[in-house]
Amino acid sequence: MFSWDLRLLPLVLALVSICLLALKVGVRVIRVLFAGNGIWYPSLKERFRDRLHQHNAHSFIGFTLVRITSVLVLAYLSSNTAKQGCDLIAAFCIQHISGAVFLYCVPLLFLSVLWAPAAVHANLILLTTLGIYVFRNLWPLATYDQEPADTFEGRLMWIKLMLLFIVGLVIPLITPRRFVPVDNESARTSPSPEQTSSWASKLTYTYIDPIIATAYKVPHLQVDQLPPLADVNHAKYQCNTAFPYLDIYTGAKRCHLFWGLLYHFRMEYLTLSASLIAAGVTSFAAPFAIKQLLTYIETGGENASVKPWFWILLLLLGPLTNSIFQHWDGYLQNIILVRIQALLTQLVFNHSLRIRLKADIPTNVPDRSNLNAATQTAVQAVSTDILEPDVDISHPAAETIISSNTLEEVISETNDSGEGTSQSALSSRDKDSEVSKSKGAENLTGKINNLVTSDISSVGQGDDFVSLFFYMPLQIGLSIFFLYKILGWSALVGLLTLIGVSPIPGWIAKRNQDLEKVKMQKTDARVQIISEIISVIRMVKLFGWEEKTLKMVNEKREDELKYLLKTKIFRLLIHALSGFVPTLAMLFTYATYTVIMKQDLTASKIFSSMAVFTIMRNQLNSVSYKLNVFISAKVALDRINQFLQEAETLDRYANGQDDIGPFSLPTNSNEATSDTIGFCKAAFSWSTPTVAGEPTPDRHYTLKISDELSFKPGCINMIVGPTGSGKTSILMALLGEMHFMPLGPDSWYHLPCREGVAYAAQESWVQNATIRENILFGSIYDETRYRAVIQQCALERDLELFEAGDQTEARVTLARAIYSSAQIILLDDVLAALDAHTSSWIVNKCLRGDLTHNVALVGPIASFVVSVGNDGTIKAQGTEVTTVVDQDAQLNLQKQQNEQFLDQDRKSEEQPAHAQSGKLVLAEEIIEGRVSWKTLNLLISALGGKHPIMFFSLLLLGLTGSRLAYIAETWFLGVWGAQYEIHAPSEVSLSFYVGIFASIIFAAIIFDTVVNVVFFARTIVAARVIHSQLADSVFKATFRWLDETPTARVIARCTQDVRTVDGPLAHSMCFAMDQFLEVAIRLAVIMLVSPLFVIPGAVVGFFGAIVGILYLKAQLSMKREMSNSRSPILAHVNASVHGLVSVRAYGAQNMFKEELIRHIDHYSRISRMSGDLNRWVGLRTDFLGAIFTALLAFYQVYLQDISASNTGFSLNMAVSFCISIFWSIQLYNDFEVESNSLERIQSYLEIEHEPKSADAGKPPAYWPGSGDLVVQNLSARYSQSGPNVLHDLSFRIRSGERVGIVGRTGSGKSSLALSLLRCIVTEGNIIYDGIDTETFNLDALRSSITIIPQVPELMSGTLRQNLDPFDQYDDASLNDALKSAGLFSLQEGMDGNRLVLDSPISAGGNNLSVGQRQIIALARAMMRGSKLLIFDEATSAIDYQTDAVIQETLRTRLSPDTTVLTIAHRLQTVMDADKIMVLDNGRIVEFDSPRVLLQKDNGAFRLLVEESGTAVPS
């Protein structure tokens, strides 16, 4: 009769394997037969040849041959083993069956070289066979009443076990894995070690040992020393495979982003869930082994069925196995994290390339419609949109469209008449009409930055939701079950205690959440004001407002710190309750078990249940933390999902498709021919019509073209009009940036883009790359053409000096457009920032040069002109410039100057072109080595105040007392349990022990809370001190440092790094100190119980320290690199959004996507290594802990005569000791990593500062009484070691004089203005109103002199707040300043869209034109009433009529003793000045009245006037 034998299981598996492999082969054969030539599979010979060329192929084949040989030996041994117990028919002998199974494995192993499924089948069969032999022959050795089942085989049994162990476990674990590339591109690259390393190496993370060794040898581990990123983790591969489930423009369904991510990562989460189940089950191995060991000691081994060495082995292998599964879970989470961050970053970026950009303005500003008459007539917001030439570079004739306020500005200097597409990515919209469609006031660029930073980070932190909803409930459920098995129904009392007390932590958490929201609002307020002040820091310093703005920042900081302290207190309460509630449940459980159930609370029950209570406590602590993380992740994912599905996109994406080609500009041309450029009966707005329930913008702009407007091909077209008329809007409408609204059935608009389109915005846009890369912009490098572009865009001298700043960037933007091979070039008033000489050079050498194939410039430079009115309609159009201009009185004023401009000299000196390779923004330095003492001292001194030694001594004392109190809980429970070993249960005073235990619990909680409260209070003080030092240092830095340091880096110090100081930095230090103390105290306790075990403890501590040192050295480098590698991603996203119109105009979306993918892969490479380092150190410290605990158990069971209670106490200490080793390393690493923020702050405290203010530097109260200025031997340079830019200047300007300062680019005009304010390094004397300014404090000097820079700087808020940021003036004074600045003149004849004092201004003034911003900046300067005014080309973006009003104001409205210095590119501005100073190469070449200078033949000033086209008075 047949009976089941476990040894038949391998046979069953072999039969199943045969069926599965046959089915797989059959399916392939059928597919080949029915598909014909459509499907091809390589032959075995081809497979083998390819396998030989794969990575680690020889090692794999070698191990396979060893396995085949071993399996053949096993088959032989099985067939020749004595047939004890076999049936009469030898064919059915189990041994023969085993031999047959082994023989079946031989061909499987041969096929495994070529076919992966065969290896899986062979491994499963051999591993199952090994498990059966272990169960039959090794398990009985661990029992007292069983014998090995195969002892009749004698020595062969052990030989077979050894061979099975090698072929079934060892070799599969150490065999290198096959590298299977995900695509052909990956097949040509070197694989990552994690893809080819063996399973043993992968599970123990030894494949990164070479990296750790390298990190220990070098000062700083560089990114290029890391292994390559696994191809499956590449952002491009992830996007290609995931976007069909995530991106609705790539075919995904319109559902929440969460479901798409869950489906894409379905296999990862299934594997992760299986790992968590295994980790959850194995976590109870140690408590179970402790219970069995202590029971054995209590009973003296009576009635024991399993030998104690087995439980000691379980105490070793259980935690080891649990650690492997736990860290495998962490490994998978890190992979998911890296991939999610890559996917979401690319997803948000891709969608940002589709959205319609709109300037968002504050909506919390009151709409004062009932203002007084003075306010009503104050200012009207006008937008200035400029459309400029379409220049065909690849054909003999090209089309160019130019727009400007006046002909003088286009022809003579082409000054901007408004605001085109800006560097801040405002889509060159009609700025005065631009409003936010969103309900909030959040800037769109800032919103996208938030999405790719904080929101994606929050989503990544929430990727562990499986543990929250699956692993933690499993752990808590298993804990209750285990406690029930040990303590009976008293465990339910503990459960009810947890449930009953849970509302209290819940209420505190809810209250803390409310406080967190308020605190975040306060933080946002501080970050906003810091960001805005930093963005206009030059203006703040030029006006001497450092102290006032610092006061504003400190007030916001105090509001933030007030709520930060409250949130810390509530977090402390949550922390205290999370430790107190499980301990209280444990107390009630033990009291119920002893007092009510009358059971003995023995050591085995105490310490095994304590281990389970610890597991439950940890899970309950994690629930509250991870629930908050999950909620934050959900909110962040909702925000991303809303952005992806609800953000308004351009019209071209309305059909939900993303068909970006090389040139994907819009076309709606039912009537237009393929080459037509223009419109017909079309209207355009900056947003789609508002939906129901959404407020209508209060300032709405619509561009209307009632009839047909077609631009003339093969020539330069010009669009002209006053400030705010909507010229740039025409450009943007052509590019598809505005929403198209047909005015009739035959409406159309068209921009042909077969040959490409190039676009140059008015406000320059450059990337953080080399100048050459900015100009090429993805085009093929042609050295001849490149040098010609450099020369014709007048960049040669600027690239040599590189002191031209914005002017250089503007011409780089122009050079990018000129270099491109596009047929159509759109130039948005690119000459506005240039002086007359440079402007004329570009017009003659570039627009009329060979690069544009000598385009015939008609009338004088345009063949077709369009005039735009204030209401956004077309006033006139035609090929005759004179006819069009005559219809506009404002433009006609400059008509007579055109011919003079065309007659200017076209000759120029040839200068050698130099290859430019310097980046426009310098790379950020990475600090190497460990955290310096100077950096640590910054935190220590801030925490300790005047007595840091005393503070930290008291802190250490408090932490020590807290640790001793918690250890006393465990010790007293051991004392309680020991009573049952020496006394009868009735003799144990339960009330005494329950009371003492409760007292210890409460004392420990109170002690710990007091220590934390004091420490938290000091962290607030430290946060205040460090932030104050940082803000003071940055605000008082030199101009040179501010010029060399990108604003984003400064803002990052004041936001991101300060956040670290506010939060985890000090706490990580305290927690690390606490863990180091716990390690020392627990080791001391173990030595007290088992003195001889001090040597193993020291050995474990020594190896733990070595592991920690190796880990910290590598991880610190990775964290620093991660911090820096994240910045290029943000910079690329930010720069792309700022230049979004240019990116779309050039059709460069794919190029920018690929660039972002490279940045993401760079970051992912570092992030993956950082995650693996955490796994590496965690696994090794867990291994050390398990070995230490198992050795201690072995020592106490077999070598030391000790009670069960002391054994349980020492084992508990050993387990906690090893855990503390890991956490001390981890927390110290966190502290060092977070100290990177402290290092970054410390580096900004050591920057070059301007001289500090002192009482001796305060000027007399009457000073300045006049504008008299005397300069003697003035030399200046931008740095202490730099060359002089001004050379021995001496002059005198009497009070009340108006002096014009002129000169060509680089002559030193702006340097002179900066030197008067001591913004750069100066030598010589500057005597202002009779006193040398060197004796004054800088804030006093700059408060007495007002400079109006060419680039106006505004902050978000109201117009009133920008004019009067410190509330010093009344409305009448402000309106008077606005009138004097020309805003009334600007708004004459306009009925709507008027700016008033309460009109909202967006960040940077982006909802205004450049001209409007200059007017507001001028009005702000005039409010100061300074005796010395310096205009640095402050009216370049203002039309002629408004400029005339301003000049009249300067002549008549200023006090007679006010001195005015005007730096001018537009020479007509200074022709009526009292004197003209001509600079050249930092020296004064002429200084006299304009009439005298104009009479000099070949005089420098006369030459400048003649070159500019300005009429020379007779």
XYZ file of C-alpha atoms in Angstrom, residues 461-829:
369
model
C 8.735 59.778 1.763
C 5.224 58.325 1.532
C 6.226 55.459 -0.755
C 6.261 53.203 2.326
C 2.474 53.215 2.628
C 2.473 49.408 2.439
C 4.062 49.178 5.883
C 1.500 51.607 7.300
C -1.550 49.729 6.036
C -0.147 46.206 5.980
C 3.035 45.603 7.962
C 2.192 47.579 11.099
C -1.293 46.045 11.576
C 0.309 42.641 11.004
C 2.948 43.319 13.653
C 0.419 44.624 16.189
C -1.875 41.665 15.538
C 0.955 39.148 15.939
C 2.070 40.961 19.102
C -1.383 40.640 20.676
C -1.531 36.970 19.654
C 1.926 36.276 21.122
C 1.083 38.084 24.348
C -2.159 36.172 24.585
C -0.252 32.890 24.308
C 2.112 34.000 27.106
C -0.124 35.978 29.475
C -3.619 34.787 28.597
C -6.544 37.169 28.479
C -4.622 39.802 30.470
C -3.087 40.744 27.128
C -6.524 41.984 26.106
C -6.410 44.402 29.057
C -3.262 45.906 27.580
C -4.979 46.120 24.195
C -8.005 47.876 25.715
C -5.621 50.268 27.470
C -4.052 51.169 24.150
C -7.459 51.683 22.574
C -8.772 53.689 25.518
C -5.834 56.076 25.716
C -5.412 56.456 21.954
C -7.791 59.483 21.645
C -5.385 61.570 23.749
C -2.417 61.247 21.353
C -4.906 61.675 18.515
C -6.177 64.963 19.928
C -2.628 66.187 20.525
C -1.667 65.179 16.996
C -4.663 67.065 15.589
C -3.790 70.138 17.632
C -0.176 69.861 16.524
C -1.302 69.577 12.923
C -3.209 72.856 13.271
C -0.149 74.493 14.806
C 2.006 73.085 12.023
C -0.224 74.759 9.456
C 0.082 78.106 11.195
C 3.809 77.599 11.628
C 4.175 76.814 7.928
C 2.300 79.998 7.108
C 4.724 81.929 9.302
C 7.624 80.136 7.647
C 6.223 80.944 4.212
C 5.951 84.593 5.231
C 9.601 84.654 6.340
C 10.782 82.777 3.250
C 8.806 85.092 1.004
C 10.233 88.275 2.455
C 13.769 86.870 2.488
C 13.448 85.649 -1.099
C 12.183 89.002 -2.279
C 14.771 90.986 -0.362
C 17.572 88.760 -1.631
C 16.285 89.137 -5.177
C 16.523 92.939 -4.813
C 19.479 93.001 -2.398
C 21.443 95.358 -4.646
C 18.649 97.910 -4.446
C 18.454 97.440 -0.671
C 22.168 98.098 -0.293
C 22.212 101.005 -2.739
C 19.456 102.664 -0.710
C 21.124 101.892 2.648
C 18.132 99.835 3.810
C 20.049 96.894 5.326
C 19.135 97.564 8.942
C 15.489 98.294 8.146
C 15.080 95.158 6.076
C 16.911 93.097 8.706
C 14.389 94.340 11.238
C 11.540 93.252 8.976
C 13.106 89.807 8.551
C 13.727 89.400 12.274
C 10.114 90.285 13.042
C 8.919 87.564 10.675
C 11.462 85.204 12.206
C 10.156 85.837 15.721
C 6.611 85.056 14.607
C 7.869 81.818 13.096
C 9.915 80.824 16.170
C 6.935 81.382 18.452
C 4.967 78.680 16.647
C 8.044 76.542 16.142
C 8.377 76.300 19.930
C 4.718 75.371 20.256
C 5.009 72.619 17.679
C 8.130 71.281 19.377
C 6.270 71.115 22.697
C 3.384 69.218 21.125
C 5.804 66.864 19.392
C 7.403 66.281 22.759
C 4.004 65.401 24.228
C 3.399 62.968 21.387
C 6.858 61.467 21.945
C 6.243 61.122 25.676
C 2.832 59.536 25.164
C 4.125 57.159 22.498
C 6.530 55.762 25.078
C 4.195 56.090 28.050
C 1.051 54.458 26.607
C 2.631 51.073 25.693
C 4.449 51.060 29.061
C 1.144 51.782 30.806
C -0.465 48.938 28.854
C 2.379 46.665 29.960
C 1.830 47.715 33.595
C -1.913 47.010 33.452
C -1.276 43.696 31.714
C 1.196 42.510 34.357
C -1.031 43.776 37.191
C -4.033 41.939 35.760
C -2.027 38.774 35.214
C -0.703 38.734 38.794
C -3.417 40.445 40.860
C -6.586 39.266 39.126
C -5.544 36.084 37.340
C -3.272 35.074 40.250
C -0.571 33.790 37.905
C 3.176 33.670 38.455
C 5.026 36.398 36.564
C 8.196 34.439 35.923
C 11.304 35.699 34.173
C 10.505 33.773 30.988
C 7.112 35.470 30.756
C 8.421 38.919 31.713
C 11.317 39.233 29.305
C 9.689 37.483 26.347
C 6.578 39.648 26.726
C 8.745 42.735 27.191
C 10.382 42.031 23.852
C 6.928 41.821 22.266
C 5.793 45.004 24.032
C 8.876 46.688 22.577
C 7.863 45.556 19.100
C 4.352 46.872 19.655
C 5.664 50.162 21.095
C 7.885 50.671 18.065
C 4.997 49.995 15.700
C 2.651 52.356 17.540
C 5.332 55.043 17.443
C 5.767 54.440 13.750
C 2.032 54.587 13.083
C 1.718 58.177 14.309
C 4.823 59.232 12.422
C 4.099 57.421 9.176
C 0.449 58.442 9.207
C 1.543 62.083 9.175
C 4.047 61.289 6.429
C 1.371 59.503 4.424
C -1.064 62.398 4.805
C 1.613 64.826 3.677
C 2.410 62.550 0.737
C -1.253 62.355 -0.244
C -1.648 66.116 -0.108
C 1.508 66.553 -2.194
C 0.405 63.919 -4.727
C -2.997 65.607 -4.971
C -1.241 68.899 -5.744
C 0.845 67.270 -8.463
C -2.192 65.498 -9.853
C -4.147 68.754 -9.895
C -1.315 70.501 -11.720
C -1.091 67.747 -14.328
C -4.813 67.565 -14.978
C -6.088 71.082 -14.348
C -3.293 73.501 -15.262
C -4.254 75.470 -18.356
C -2.264 74.377 -21.384
C -1.657 76.024 -24.726
C -4.282 75.625 -27.421
C -2.108 73.186 -29.336
C -2.464 70.624 -26.514
C -6.224 70.937 -26.222
C -6.726 67.559 -27.902
C -4.711 65.836 -25.183
C -1.813 64.880 -27.447
C 1.836 65.718 -27.023
C 3.201 65.512 -30.545
C 6.287 67.649 -30.097
C 8.425 67.580 -33.193
C 11.515 69.541 -34.083
C 9.258 72.570 -34.611
C 5.778 72.315 -33.197
C 4.511 75.853 -33.273
C 0.797 76.387 -33.738
C -1.128 76.889 -36.897
C -4.754 77.687 -37.458
C -4.717 78.569 -41.087
C -7.778 77.451 -42.980
C -7.367 80.407 -45.320
C -3.651 81.200 -45.090
C -1.065 79.889 -47.471
C 1.815 77.787 -46.187
C 4.210 80.769 -46.204
C 1.843 83.353 -44.741
C 2.749 84.973 -41.452
C -0.085 86.831 -39.884
C -3.686 86.926 -38.700
C -7.178 87.422 -39.963
C -10.162 88.386 -37.810
C -8.549 86.974 -34.686
C -8.619 87.841 -31.005
C -6.242 86.586 -28.350
C -6.285 86.559 -24.554
C -3.954 85.299 -21.867
C -6.316 82.615 -20.624
C -9.289 80.637 -21.749
C -12.717 82.011 -20.796
C -13.373 81.689 -17.094
C -15.425 78.752 -15.936
C -18.573 79.065 -13.879
C -17.943 80.087 -10.348
C -14.440 81.374 -11.020
C -13.848 85.096 -10.596
C -13.233 87.124 -13.711
C -9.853 88.877 -13.784
C -10.160 92.511 -12.841
C -7.577 93.555 -15.428
C -8.192 91.636 -18.623
C -6.368 92.235 -21.874
C -7.488 91.137 -25.319
C -5.538 91.580 -28.536
C -7.913 92.139 -31.438
C -7.071 92.050 -35.123
C -10.304 92.867 -36.909
C -8.998 92.601 -40.457
C -6.215 90.696 -42.128
C -2.658 91.396 -41.007
C 0.023 89.609 -43.049
C 3.680 90.340 -42.577
C 5.856 90.771 -45.619
C 8.206 87.859 -46.292
C 11.864 88.279 -47.131
C 12.373 91.534 -45.276
C 12.339 93.231 -41.900
C 8.902 93.930 -40.467
C 8.449 96.403 -37.640
C 5.683 96.824 -35.096
C 5.556 100.164 -33.342
C 3.364 101.707 -30.714
C 3.368 103.435 -27.364
C 4.162 101.798 -24.060
C 1.569 99.187 -23.180
C -0.102 98.979 -26.565
C 0.380 95.233 -26.972
C 3.250 94.806 -29.394
C 4.757 91.801 -27.664
C 1.303 90.250 -27.548
C 1.375 90.043 -31.339
C 4.616 88.079 -31.104
C 3.163 85.812 -28.469
C -0.010 85.277 -30.459
C 2.053 84.183 -33.438
C 3.964 81.745 -31.223
C 0.728 80.300 -29.863
C 1.317 81.540 -26.333
C -2.063 83.274 -26.187
C -5.544 81.775 -26.407
C -7.003 82.087 -29.892
C -10.594 83.362 -30.148
C -11.898 83.505 -33.741
C -13.940 86.561 -34.634
C -15.573 84.947 -37.644
C -15.828 81.777 -39.686
C -12.823 82.765 -41.806
C -10.575 83.577 -38.837
C -7.026 82.283 -38.903
C -3.469 82.853 -37.756
C -0.331 81.228 -39.062
C 3.406 81.049 -38.448
C 5.274 78.690 -40.804
C 7.873 76.695 -38.984
C 9.212 74.183 -41.497
C 12.609 75.869 -41.436
C 12.421 76.675 -37.731
C 11.786 79.773 -35.662
C 14.253 81.652 -33.463
C 13.276 84.045 -30.739
C 15.196 86.593 -28.652
C 13.356 88.048 -25.685
C 13.688 91.622 -24.513
C 14.865 90.519 -21.095
C 17.806 88.237 -21.665
C 17.574 84.556 -20.871
C 20.741 82.509 -20.420
C 21.323 79.049 -19.037
C 23.860 77.911 -16.481
C 26.222 76.681 -19.144
C 29.124 77.968 -21.172
C 28.595 80.972 -23.398
C 29.201 78.806 -26.435
C 26.529 76.333 -25.309
C 24.100 79.209 -24.791
C 24.700 80.486 -28.307
C 24.686 77.097 -30.028
C 21.538 75.998 -28.163
C 21.780 72.494 -29.529
C 22.909 73.484 -33.022
C 25.981 71.993 -34.665
C 29.142 73.977 -33.987
C 30.435 75.848 -37.039
C 33.553 77.749 -36.033
C 33.388 80.253 -38.891
C 29.748 81.072 -38.299
C 30.227 81.128 -34.534
C 33.031 83.666 -34.721
C 31.043 85.762 -37.144
C 28.096 85.800 -34.757
C 30.353 86.810 -31.871
C 31.805 89.655 -33.925
C 28.529 90.898 -35.371
C 26.734 90.814 -32.023
C 29.525 92.950 -30.519
C 30.437 90.278 -27.989
C 34.186 90.140 -28.496
C 35.207 92.837 -26.055
C 32.571 91.811 -23.519
C 33.801 88.243 -23.498
C 37.307 89.483 -22.873
C 36.384 91.799 -20.003
C 33.176 90.077 -18.933
C 32.223 93.101 -16.868
C 29.286 94.066 -19.104
C 26.806 92.067 -17.075
C 23.255 92.263 -18.402
C 24.391 93.766 -21.685
C 26.526 90.735 -22.379
C 23.623 88.418 -21.554
C 21.299 90.391 -23.822
C 23.634 89.981 -26.753
C 24.139 86.302 -25.953
C 20.376 85.952 -26.364
C 20.589 87.798 -29.669
C 23.564 85.716 -30.789
C 21.584 82.534 -30.064
C 18.858 83.668 -32.448
C 21.277 84.836 -35.118
C 23.363 81.659 -34.989
C 20.352 79.394 -35.402
C 19.418 78.135 -38.853
C 15.834 79.270 -38.431
C 14.031 80.873 -41.351
C 12.174 83.280 -39.082
C 13.731 85.230 -36.247
C 11.652 87.149 -33.723
C 13.600 89.845 -31.868
C 11.906 91.499 -28.912
C 13.660 94.869 -28.548
